[in-house]
Tab-separated table of C-alpha atoms in Angstrom:
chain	number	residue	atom	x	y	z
A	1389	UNK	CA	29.580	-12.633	2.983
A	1390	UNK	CA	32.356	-10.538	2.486
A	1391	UNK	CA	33.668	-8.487	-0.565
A	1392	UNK	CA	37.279	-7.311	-1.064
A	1393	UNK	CA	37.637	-3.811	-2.410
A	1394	UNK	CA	38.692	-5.221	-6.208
A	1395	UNK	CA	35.676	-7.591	-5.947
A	1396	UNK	CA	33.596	-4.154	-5.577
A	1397	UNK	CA	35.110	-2.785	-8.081
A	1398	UNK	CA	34.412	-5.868	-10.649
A	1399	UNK	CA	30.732	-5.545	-9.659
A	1400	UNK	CA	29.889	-2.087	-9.662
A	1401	UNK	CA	32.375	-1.489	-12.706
A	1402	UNK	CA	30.776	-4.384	-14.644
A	1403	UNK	CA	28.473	-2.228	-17.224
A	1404	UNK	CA	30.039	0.908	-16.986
A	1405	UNK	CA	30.704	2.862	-20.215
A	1406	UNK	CA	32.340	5.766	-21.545
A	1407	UNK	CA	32.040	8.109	-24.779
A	1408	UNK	CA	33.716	11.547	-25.722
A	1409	UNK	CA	32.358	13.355	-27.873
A	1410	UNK	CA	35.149	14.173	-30.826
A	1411	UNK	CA	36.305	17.443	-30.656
A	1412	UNK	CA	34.909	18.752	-34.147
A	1413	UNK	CA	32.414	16.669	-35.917
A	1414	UNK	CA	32.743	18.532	-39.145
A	1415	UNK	CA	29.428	20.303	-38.429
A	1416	UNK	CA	29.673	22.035	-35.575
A	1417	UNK	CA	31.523	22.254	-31.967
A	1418	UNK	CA	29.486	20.012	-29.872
A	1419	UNK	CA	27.917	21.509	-26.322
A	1420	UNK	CA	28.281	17.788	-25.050
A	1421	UNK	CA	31.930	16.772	-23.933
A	1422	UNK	CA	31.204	12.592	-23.388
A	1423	UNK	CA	29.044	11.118	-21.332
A	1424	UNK	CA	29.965	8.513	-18.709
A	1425	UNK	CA	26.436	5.168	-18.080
A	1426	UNK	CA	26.227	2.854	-15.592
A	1427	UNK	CA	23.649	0.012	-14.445
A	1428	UNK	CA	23.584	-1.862	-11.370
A	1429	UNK	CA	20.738	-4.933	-11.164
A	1430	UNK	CA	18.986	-5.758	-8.604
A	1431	UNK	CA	16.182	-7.729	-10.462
A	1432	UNK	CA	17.437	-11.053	-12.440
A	1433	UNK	CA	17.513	-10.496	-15.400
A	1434	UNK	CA	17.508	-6.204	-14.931
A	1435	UNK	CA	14.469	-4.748	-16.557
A	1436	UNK	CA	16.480	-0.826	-16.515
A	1437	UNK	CA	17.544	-0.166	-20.115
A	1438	UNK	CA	19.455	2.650	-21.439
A	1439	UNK	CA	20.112	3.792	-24.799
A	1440	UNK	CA	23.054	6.858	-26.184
A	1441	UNK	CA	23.221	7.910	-30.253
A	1442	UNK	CA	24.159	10.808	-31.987
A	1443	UNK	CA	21.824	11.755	-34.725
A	1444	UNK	CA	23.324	11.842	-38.173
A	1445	UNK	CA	20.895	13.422	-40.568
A	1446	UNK	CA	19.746	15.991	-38.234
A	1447	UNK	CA	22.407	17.755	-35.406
A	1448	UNK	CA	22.012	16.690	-31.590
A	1449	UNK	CA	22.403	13.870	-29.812
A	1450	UNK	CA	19.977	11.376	-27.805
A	1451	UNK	CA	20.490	9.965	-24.669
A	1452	UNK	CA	17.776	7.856	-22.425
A	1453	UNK	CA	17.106	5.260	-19.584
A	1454	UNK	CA	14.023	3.292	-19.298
A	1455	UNK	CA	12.510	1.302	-16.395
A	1456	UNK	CA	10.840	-1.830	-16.917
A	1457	UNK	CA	7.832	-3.417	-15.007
A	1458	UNK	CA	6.290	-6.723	-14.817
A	1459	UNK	CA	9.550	-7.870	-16.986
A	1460	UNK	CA	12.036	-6.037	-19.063
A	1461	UNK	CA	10.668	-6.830	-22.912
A	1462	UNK	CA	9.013	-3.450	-23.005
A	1463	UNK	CA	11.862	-1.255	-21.645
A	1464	UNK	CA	14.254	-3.716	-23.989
A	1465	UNK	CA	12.056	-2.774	-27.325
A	1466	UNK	CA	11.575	1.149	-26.472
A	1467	UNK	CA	15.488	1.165	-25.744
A	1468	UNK	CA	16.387	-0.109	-29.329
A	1469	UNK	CA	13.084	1.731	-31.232
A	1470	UNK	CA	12.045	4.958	-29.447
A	1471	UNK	CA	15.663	7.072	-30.841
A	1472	UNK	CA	14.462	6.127	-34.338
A	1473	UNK	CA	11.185	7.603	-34.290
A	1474	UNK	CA	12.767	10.491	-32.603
A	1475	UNK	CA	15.480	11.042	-35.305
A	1476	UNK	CA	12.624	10.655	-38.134
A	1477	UNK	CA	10.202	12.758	-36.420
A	1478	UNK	CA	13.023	15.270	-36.624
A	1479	UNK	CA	14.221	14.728	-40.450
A	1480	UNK	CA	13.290	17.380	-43.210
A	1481	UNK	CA	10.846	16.166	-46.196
A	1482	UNK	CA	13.815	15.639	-48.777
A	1483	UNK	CA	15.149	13.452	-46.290
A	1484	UNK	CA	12.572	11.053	-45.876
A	1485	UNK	CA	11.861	11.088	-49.589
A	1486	UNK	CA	15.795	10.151	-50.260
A	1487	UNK	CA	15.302	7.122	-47.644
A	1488	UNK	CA	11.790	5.939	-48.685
A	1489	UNK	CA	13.410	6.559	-52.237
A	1490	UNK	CA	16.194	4.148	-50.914
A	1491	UNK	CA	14.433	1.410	-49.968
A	1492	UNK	CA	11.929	1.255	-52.914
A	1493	UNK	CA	15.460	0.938	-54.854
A	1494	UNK	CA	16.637	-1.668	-52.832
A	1495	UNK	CA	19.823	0.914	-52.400
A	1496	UNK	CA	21.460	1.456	-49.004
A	1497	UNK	CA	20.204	3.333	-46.542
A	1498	UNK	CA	21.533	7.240	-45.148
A	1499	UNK	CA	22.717	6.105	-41.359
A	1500	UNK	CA	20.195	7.495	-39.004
A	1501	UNK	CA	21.761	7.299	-35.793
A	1502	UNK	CA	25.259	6.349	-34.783
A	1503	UNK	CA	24.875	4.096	-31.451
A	1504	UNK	CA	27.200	4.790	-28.286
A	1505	UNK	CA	26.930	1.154	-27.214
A	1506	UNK	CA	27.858	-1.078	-24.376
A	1507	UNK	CA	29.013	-4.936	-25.022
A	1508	UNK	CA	26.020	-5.828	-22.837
A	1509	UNK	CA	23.775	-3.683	-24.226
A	1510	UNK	CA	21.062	-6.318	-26.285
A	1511	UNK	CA	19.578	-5.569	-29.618
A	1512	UNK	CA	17.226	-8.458	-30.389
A	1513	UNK	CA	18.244	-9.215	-34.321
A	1514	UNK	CA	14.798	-11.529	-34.721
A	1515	UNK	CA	12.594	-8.595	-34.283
A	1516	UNK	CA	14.373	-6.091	-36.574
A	1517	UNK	CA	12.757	-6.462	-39.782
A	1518	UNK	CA	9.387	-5.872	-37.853
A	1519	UNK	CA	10.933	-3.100	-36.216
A	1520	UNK	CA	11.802	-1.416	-39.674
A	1521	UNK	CA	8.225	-1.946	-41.345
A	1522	UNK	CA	6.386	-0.287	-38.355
A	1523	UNK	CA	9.191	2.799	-38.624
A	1524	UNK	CA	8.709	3.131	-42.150
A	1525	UNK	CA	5.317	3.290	-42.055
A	1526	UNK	CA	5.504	6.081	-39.592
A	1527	UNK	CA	7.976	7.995	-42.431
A	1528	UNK	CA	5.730	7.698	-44.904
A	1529	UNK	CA	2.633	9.181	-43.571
A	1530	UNK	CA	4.759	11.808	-42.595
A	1531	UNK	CA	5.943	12.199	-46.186
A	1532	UNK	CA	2.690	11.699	-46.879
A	1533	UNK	CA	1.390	14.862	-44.571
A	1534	UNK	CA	4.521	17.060	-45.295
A	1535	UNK	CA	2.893	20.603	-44.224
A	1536	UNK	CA	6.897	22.255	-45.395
A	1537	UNK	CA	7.257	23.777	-42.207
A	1538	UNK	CA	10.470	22.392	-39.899
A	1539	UNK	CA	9.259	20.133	-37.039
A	1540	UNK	CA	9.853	21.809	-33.479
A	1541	UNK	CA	11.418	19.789	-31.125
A	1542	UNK	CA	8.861	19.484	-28.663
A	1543	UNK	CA	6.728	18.221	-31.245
A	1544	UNK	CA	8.515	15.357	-32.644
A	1545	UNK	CA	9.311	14.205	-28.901
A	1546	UNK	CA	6.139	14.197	-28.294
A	1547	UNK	CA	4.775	12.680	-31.613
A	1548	UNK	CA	7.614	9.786	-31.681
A	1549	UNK	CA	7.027	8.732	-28.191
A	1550	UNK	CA	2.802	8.300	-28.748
A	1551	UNK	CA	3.542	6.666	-32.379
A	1552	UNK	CA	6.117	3.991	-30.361
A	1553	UNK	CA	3.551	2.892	-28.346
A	1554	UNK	CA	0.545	2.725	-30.681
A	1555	UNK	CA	2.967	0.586	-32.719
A	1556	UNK	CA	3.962	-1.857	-29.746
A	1557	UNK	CA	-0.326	-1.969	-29.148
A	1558	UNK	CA	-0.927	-2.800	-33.060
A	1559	UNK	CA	2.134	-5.125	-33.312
A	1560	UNK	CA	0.134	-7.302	-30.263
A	1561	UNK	CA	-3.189	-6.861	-31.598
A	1562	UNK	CA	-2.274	-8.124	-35.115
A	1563	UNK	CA	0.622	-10.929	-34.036
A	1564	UNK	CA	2.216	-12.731	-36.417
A	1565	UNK	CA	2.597	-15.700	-37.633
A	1566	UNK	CA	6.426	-16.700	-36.273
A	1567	UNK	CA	5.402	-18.312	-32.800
A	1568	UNK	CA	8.710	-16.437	-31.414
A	1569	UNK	CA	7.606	-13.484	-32.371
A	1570	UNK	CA	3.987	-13.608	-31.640
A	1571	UNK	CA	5.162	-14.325	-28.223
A	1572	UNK	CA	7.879	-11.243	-28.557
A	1573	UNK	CA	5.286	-8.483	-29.241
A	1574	UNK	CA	2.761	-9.725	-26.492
A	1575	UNK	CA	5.713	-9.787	-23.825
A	1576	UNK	CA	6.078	-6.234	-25.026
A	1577	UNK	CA	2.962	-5.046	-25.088
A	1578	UNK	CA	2.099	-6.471	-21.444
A	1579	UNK	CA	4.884	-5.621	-19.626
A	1580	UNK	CA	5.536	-1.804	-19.327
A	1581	UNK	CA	8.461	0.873	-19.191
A	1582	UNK	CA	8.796	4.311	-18.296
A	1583	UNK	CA	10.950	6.513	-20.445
A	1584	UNK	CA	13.286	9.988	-19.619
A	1585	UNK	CA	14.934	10.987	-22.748
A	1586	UNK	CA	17.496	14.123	-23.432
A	1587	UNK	CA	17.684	16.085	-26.657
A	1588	UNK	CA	20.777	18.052	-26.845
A	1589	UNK	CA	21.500	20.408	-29.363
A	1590	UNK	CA	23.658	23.283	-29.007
A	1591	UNK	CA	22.383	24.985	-26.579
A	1592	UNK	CA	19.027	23.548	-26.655
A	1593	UNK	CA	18.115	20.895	-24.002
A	1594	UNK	CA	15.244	18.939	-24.279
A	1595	UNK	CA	13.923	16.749	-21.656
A	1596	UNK	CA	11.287	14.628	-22.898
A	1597	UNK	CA	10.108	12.190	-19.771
A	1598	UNK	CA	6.927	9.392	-19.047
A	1599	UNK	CA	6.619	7.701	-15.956
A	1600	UNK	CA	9.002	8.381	-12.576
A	1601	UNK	CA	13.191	8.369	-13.896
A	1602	UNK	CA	14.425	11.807	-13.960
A	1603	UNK	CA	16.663	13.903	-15.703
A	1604	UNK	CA	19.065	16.526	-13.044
A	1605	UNK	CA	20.831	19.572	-13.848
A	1606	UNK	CA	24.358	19.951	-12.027
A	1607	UNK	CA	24.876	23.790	-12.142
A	1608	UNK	CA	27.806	25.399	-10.312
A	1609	UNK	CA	27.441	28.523	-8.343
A	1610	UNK	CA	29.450	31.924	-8.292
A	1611	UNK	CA	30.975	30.681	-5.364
A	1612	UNK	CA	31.724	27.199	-6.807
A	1613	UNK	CA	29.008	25.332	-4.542
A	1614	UNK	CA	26.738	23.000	-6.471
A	1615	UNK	CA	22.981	22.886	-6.871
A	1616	UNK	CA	20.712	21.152	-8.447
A	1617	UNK	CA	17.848	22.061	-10.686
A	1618	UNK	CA	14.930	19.005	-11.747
A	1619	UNK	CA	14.510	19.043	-15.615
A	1620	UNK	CA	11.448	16.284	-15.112
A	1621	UNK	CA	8.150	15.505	-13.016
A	1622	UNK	CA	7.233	12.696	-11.898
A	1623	UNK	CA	4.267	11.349	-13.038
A	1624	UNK	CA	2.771	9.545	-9.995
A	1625	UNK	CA	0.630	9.929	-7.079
A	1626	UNK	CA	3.086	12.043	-5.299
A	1627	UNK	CA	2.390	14.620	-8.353
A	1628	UNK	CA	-0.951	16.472	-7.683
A	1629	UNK	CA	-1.394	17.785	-11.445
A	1630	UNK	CA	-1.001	14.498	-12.616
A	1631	UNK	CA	-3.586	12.783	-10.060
A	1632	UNK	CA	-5.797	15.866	-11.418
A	1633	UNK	CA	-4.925	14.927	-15.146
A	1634	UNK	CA	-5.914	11.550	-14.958
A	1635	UNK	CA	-8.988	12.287	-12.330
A	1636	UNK	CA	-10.085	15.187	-15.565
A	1637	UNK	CA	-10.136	12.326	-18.100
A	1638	UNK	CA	-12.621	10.021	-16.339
A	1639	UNK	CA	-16.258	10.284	-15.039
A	1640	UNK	CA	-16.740	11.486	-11.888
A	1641	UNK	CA	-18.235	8.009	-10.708
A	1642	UNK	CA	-14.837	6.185	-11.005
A	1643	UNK	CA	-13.205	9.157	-9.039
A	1644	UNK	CA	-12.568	7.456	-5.730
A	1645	UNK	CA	-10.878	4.529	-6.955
A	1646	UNK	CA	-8.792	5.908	-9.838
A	1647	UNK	CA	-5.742	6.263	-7.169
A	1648	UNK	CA	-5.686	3.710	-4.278
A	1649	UNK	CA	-2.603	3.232	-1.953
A	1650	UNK	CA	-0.765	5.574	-4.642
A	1651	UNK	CA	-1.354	3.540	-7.674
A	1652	UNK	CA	-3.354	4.078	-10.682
A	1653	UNK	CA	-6.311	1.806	-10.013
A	1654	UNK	CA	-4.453	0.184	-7.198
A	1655	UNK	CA	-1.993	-1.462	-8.987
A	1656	UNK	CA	0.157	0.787	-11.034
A	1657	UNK	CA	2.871	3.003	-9.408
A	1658	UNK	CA	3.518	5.207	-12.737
A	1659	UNK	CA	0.728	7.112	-14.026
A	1660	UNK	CA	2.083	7.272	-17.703
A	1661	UNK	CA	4.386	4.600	-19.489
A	1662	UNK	CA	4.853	2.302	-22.773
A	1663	UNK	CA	3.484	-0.647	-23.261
A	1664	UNK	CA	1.083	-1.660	-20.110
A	1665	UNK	CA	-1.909	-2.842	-22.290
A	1666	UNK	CA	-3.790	-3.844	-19.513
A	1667	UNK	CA	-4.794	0.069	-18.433
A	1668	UNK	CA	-5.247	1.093	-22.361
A	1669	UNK	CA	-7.384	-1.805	-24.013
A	1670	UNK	CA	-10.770	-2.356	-23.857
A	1671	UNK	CA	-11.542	-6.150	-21.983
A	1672	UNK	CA	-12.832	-7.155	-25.167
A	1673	UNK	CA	-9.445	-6.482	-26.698
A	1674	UNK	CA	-7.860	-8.293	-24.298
A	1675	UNK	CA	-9.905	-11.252	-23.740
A	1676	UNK	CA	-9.537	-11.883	-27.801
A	1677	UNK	CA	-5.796	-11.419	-27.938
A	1678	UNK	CA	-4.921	-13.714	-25.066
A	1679	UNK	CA	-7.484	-16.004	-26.248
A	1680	UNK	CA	-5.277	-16.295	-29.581
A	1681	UNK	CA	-2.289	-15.737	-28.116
A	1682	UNK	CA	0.647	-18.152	-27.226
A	1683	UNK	CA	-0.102	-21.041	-24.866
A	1684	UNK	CA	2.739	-18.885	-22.531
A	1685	UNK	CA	0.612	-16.304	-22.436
A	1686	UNK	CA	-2.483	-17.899	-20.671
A	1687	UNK	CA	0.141	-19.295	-18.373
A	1688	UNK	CA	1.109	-15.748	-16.872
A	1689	UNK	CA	-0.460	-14.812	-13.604
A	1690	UNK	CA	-0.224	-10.802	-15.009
A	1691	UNK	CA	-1.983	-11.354	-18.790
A	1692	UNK	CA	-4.864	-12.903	-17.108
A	1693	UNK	CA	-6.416	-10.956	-14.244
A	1694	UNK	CA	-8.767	-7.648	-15.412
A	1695	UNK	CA	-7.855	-4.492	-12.942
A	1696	UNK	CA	-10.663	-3.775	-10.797
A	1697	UNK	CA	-12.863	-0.972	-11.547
A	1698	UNK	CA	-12.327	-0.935	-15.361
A	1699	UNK	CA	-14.782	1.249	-17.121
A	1700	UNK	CA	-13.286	3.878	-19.171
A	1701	UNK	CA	-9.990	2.647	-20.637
A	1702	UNK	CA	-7.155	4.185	-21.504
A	1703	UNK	CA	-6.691	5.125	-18.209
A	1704	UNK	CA	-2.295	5.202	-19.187
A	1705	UNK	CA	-0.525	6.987	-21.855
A	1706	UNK	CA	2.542	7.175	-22.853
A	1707	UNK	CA	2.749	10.846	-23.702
A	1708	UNK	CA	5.707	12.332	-22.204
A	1709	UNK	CA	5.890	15.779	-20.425
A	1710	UNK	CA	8.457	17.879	-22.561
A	1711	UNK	CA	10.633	20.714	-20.750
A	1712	UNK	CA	13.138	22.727	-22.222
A	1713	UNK	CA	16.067	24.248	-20.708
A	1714	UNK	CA	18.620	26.719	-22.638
A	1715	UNK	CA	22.177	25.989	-21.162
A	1716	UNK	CA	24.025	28.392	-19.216
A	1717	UNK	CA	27.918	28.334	-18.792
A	1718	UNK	CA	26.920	27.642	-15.051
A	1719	UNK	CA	25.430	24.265	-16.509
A	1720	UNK	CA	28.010	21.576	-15.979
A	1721	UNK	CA	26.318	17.795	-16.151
A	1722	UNK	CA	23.130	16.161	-16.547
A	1723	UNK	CA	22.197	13.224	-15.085
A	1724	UNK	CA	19.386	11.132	-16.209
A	1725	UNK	CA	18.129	8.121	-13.967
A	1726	UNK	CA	15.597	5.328	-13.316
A	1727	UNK	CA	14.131	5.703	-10.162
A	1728	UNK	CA	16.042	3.046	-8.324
A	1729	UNK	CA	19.102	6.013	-7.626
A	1730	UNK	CA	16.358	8.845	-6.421
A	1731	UNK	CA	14.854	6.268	-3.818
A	1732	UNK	CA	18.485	6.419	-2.445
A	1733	UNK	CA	19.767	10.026	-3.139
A	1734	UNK	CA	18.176	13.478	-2.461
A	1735	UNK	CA	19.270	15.442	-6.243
A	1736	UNK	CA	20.779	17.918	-4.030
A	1737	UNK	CA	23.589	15.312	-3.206
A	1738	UNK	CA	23.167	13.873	-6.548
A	1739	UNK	CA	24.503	17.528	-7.890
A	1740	UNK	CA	27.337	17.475	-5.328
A	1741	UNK	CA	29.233	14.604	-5.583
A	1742	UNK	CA	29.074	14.420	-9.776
A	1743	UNK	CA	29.911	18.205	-9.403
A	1744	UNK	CA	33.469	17.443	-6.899
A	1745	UNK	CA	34.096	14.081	-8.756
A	1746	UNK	CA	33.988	16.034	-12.420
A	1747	UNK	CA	35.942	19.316	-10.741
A	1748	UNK	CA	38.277	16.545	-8.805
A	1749	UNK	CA	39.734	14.781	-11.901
A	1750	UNK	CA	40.443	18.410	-13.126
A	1751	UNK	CA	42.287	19.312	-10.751
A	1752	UNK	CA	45.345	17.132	-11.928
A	1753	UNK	CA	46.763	20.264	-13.798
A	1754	UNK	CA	49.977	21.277	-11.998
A	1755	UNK	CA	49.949	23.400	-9.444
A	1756	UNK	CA	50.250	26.505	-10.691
A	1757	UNK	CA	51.612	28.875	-7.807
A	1758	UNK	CA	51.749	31.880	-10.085
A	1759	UNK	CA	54.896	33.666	-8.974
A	1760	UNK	CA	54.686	33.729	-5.528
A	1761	UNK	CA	57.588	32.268	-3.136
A	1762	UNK	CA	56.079	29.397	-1.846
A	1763	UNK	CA	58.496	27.481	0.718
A	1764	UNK	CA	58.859	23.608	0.883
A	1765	UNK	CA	55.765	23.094	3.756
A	1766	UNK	CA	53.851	25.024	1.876
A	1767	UNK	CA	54.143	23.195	-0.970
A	1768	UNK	CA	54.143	19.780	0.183
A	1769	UNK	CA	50.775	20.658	2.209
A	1770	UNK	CA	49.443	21.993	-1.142
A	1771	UNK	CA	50.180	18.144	-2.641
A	1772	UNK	CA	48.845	16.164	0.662
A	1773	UNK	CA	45.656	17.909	0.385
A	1774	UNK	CA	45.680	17.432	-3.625
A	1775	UNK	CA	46.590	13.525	-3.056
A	1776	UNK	CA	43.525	12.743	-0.320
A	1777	UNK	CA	40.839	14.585	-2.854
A	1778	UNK	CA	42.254	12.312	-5.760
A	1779	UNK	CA	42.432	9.259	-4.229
A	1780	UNK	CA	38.841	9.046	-3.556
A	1781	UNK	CA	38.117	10.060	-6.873
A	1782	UNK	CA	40.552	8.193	-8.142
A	1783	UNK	CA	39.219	4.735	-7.966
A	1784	UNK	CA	36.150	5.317	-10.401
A	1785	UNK	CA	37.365	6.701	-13.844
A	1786	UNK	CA	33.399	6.991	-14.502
A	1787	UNK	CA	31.130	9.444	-12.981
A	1788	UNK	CA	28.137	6.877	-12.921
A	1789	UNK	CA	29.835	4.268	-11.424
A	1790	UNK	CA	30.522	6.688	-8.920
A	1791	UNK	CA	27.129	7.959	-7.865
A	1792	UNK	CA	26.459	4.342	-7.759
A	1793	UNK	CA	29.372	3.507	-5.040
A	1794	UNK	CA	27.226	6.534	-3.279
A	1795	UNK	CA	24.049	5.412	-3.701
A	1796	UNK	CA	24.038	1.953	-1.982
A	1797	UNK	CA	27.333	2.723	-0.094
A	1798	UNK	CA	26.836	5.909	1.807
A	1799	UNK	CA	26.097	5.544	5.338
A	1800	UNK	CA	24.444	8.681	7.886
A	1801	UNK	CA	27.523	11.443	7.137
A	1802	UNK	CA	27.338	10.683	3.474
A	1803	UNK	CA	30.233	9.357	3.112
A	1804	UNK	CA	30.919	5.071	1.301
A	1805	UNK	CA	30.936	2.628	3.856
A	1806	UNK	CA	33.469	-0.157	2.786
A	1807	UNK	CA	31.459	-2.330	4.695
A	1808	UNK	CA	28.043	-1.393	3.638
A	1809	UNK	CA	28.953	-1.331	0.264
A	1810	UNK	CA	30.150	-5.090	0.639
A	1811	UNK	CA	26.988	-6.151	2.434
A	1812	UNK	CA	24.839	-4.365	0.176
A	1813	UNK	CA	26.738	-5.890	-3.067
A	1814	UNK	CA	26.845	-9.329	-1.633
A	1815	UNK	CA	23.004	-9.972	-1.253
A	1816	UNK	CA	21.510	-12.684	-3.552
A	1817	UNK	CA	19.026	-11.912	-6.610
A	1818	UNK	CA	15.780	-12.697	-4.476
A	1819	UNK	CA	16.937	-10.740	-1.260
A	1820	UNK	CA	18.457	-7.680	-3.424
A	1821	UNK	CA	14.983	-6.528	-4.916
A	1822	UNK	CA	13.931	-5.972	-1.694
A	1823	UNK	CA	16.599	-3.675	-0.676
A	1824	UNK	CA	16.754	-2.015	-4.215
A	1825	UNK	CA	15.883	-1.278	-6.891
A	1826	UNK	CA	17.986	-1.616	-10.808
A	1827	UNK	CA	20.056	1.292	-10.617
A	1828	UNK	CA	20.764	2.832	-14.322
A	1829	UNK	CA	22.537	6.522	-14.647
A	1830	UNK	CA	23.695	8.575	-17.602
A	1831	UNK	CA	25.943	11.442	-16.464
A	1832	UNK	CA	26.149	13.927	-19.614
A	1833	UNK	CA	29.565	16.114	-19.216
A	1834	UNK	CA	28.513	19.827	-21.222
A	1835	UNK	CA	31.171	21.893	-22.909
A	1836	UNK	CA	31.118	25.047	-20.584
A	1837	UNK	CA	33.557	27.213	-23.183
A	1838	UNK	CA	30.906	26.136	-26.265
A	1839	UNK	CA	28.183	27.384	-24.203
């Protein structure tokens, strides 16, 4: 089956987005230019998420993707919760007095975050209120343990990602009494999603990151060649200190069938990630809460079967691995990814194409000869070279739908096969997965002259 060029387009330009940043935000000059996001599926219904928000209370902004396993209700709920707990973990004590303050009044809320949202992008409205209690719980302990020192970075990352997912367990173990939602939190809780989330603040980068999506820098060299330096591990078998970390937290008897054909007990290809109950409770726990579960529940194949060799749960966590970078002028982009575009792409070719595709749209400033006599030829060979770089370029207006056109496109010289592309693009839901995986990017543009 064969696509035409615009029917291409249509599908790979289908969920792209775009966001400047505003040049002055009344606080400060932001480090972050825009950012350009982009999903392909390969899975029906996708289980990538991604998630953008500037942070209102506190400077910095968020940006994330998250892959889902064994369905997409886990990534979905992490994608519209995780930025909050981030942003609180990062308020000052007056500030979470003013909002508790708030909503014991019944007066309106201080905005947290401001959301950089595609149309497509879900929020699910039925689960919101629930949503809210479990996050204001979370505020008011930490009212309640204000130590008056400011909360590093690092720290909050670290503290919002663990209190997510001990809320999605408790939400599962408790229920609730709306069938829809009873059936809501256990679909969360079950299924799983791995998480790589950016901090950016001035100069300060934080890459916060559980499971196997990455975050990229794009840095450009003296001699204006690109490189690329990795800003996240991941955390699988291919990782040695991780296969050590979770070996370390487990008896020695259960050593030789922790990791089996590169998955944690077999089964798992992520060694940390939200949600995944069924490698963090105890049997016990899970026998009673599918026993009182939803009917739907019993009826799923995954909910039902006990991993082999279960012992010593938790033998998952959701704790991410945070690594911060201080940017350089030399640091152009960021690119953040599920795991679906690293299968594809080595980051080395990741770093040059964003790099000649951001550098190639700049170069429509005139050209600027700068005195010299420059005759006709000259000139018009100046243009025909100008003209073949843009026209490339020039048929994505967004660096992640871009990348994409690469990723499933390129053929052996690294260059997009028209034809591949089409072939590729063409292939129905069931056959796709197998060729594929969801492809979601975030390509983060930095403000060299800021930095």
């Amino acid at each position: 089956f064969y696509l035409t060029p615009p029917q291409v387009n249509s599908i790979l330009k289908a969920n792209e987005y775009s966001f400047k940043v505003p040049e002055f935000d009344g606080k400060n000059i932001s480090s972050v230019l825009g950012f350009d996001s982009n999903q392909l599926p390969a899975n029906a219904p996708i289980e990538d998420r991604r998630s953008a928000a500037t942070c209102l209370q506190t400077r910095g902004m968020l940006l994330g993707v998250f892959d889902g396993h064994a369905g997409c209700a886990c990534a979905q709920a992490v994608s519209e919760r995780l930025f909050y707990y981030i942003a609180v973990s990062l308020l000052p004590h007056e500030t979470l007095l003013e909002i508790e303050n708030a909503v014991e009044s019944g007066r309106a809320l201080l905005p947290i975050l401001q959301w950089h949202k595609h149309p497509n992008d879900y929020f699910s409205k039925e689960a919101s209120k629930l949503y809210f209690n479990s996050l204001r719980t979370y505020w008011q302990e930490l009212i309640d343990l204000n130590s008056g020192e400011t909360t590093d970075v690092r720290e909050a990352l670290i503290n919002a990602f663990k209190r997510l997912d001990n809320d999605i367990s408790l939400e599962a173990q408790v229920g609730d009494p709306n069938s829809f939602l009873n059936y809501l939190v256990l679909r969360v809780a079950f299924s799983g999603a791995t998480a790589c989330v950016a901090h950016v603040d001035g100069v300060d980068l934080h890459i916060a990151n559980t499971g196997d999506s990455r975050a990229m820098l794009g840095v450009q060299e003296e001699d204006g060649s690109w490189s690329a330096v990795n800003l996240s591990y991941d955390h699988n078998a291919q990782n040695e200190h991780e296969v050590e970390r979770v070996k370390m937290e487990h008896p020695k008897s259960e050593e030789k069938n922790l990791v089996k054909q590169d998955r944690l007990l077999g089964l798992l290809m992520p060694f940390r990630a939200f949600g995944d109950v069924k490698f963090k409770w105890s049997i016990e726990l899970q026998k009673r809460v599918i026993e009182s579960g939803p009917d739907q529940l019993n009826d799923n194949e995954y909910t039902k079967f006990i991993p082999p060799n279960y012992f010593t749960p938790p033998y998952l966590t959701a704790e991410p691995e945070v690594i911060h970078h201080k940017l350089r002028p030399q640091d152009k982009f960021l690119v953040l990814a599920t795991d679906g575009l690293w299968e594809t792409m080595h980051r080395q070719d990741v770093a040059r194409i964003v790099g000649e595709y951001l550098t190639g749209v700049h170069h429509q400033q005139p050209i600027a000869v700068g005195g010299y006599k420059v005759t006709l030829g000259q000139m018009h060979g100046l243009l025909t070279e100008r003209r073949a770089r843009i026209s490339s370029v020039f048929e994505d207006q967004n660096a992640a739908t871009h990348l994409i056109r690469h990723a499933v496109g390129n053929n052996e010289f690294g260059t997009v096969d028209h034809e591949r592309l089409s072939k590729m693009l063409s292939l129905p839901e069931e056959l796709a997965r197998m060729y594929r995986d969801d492809i979601t990017i975030i390509v983060v543009q930095f403000n060299s002259h800021v930095i």
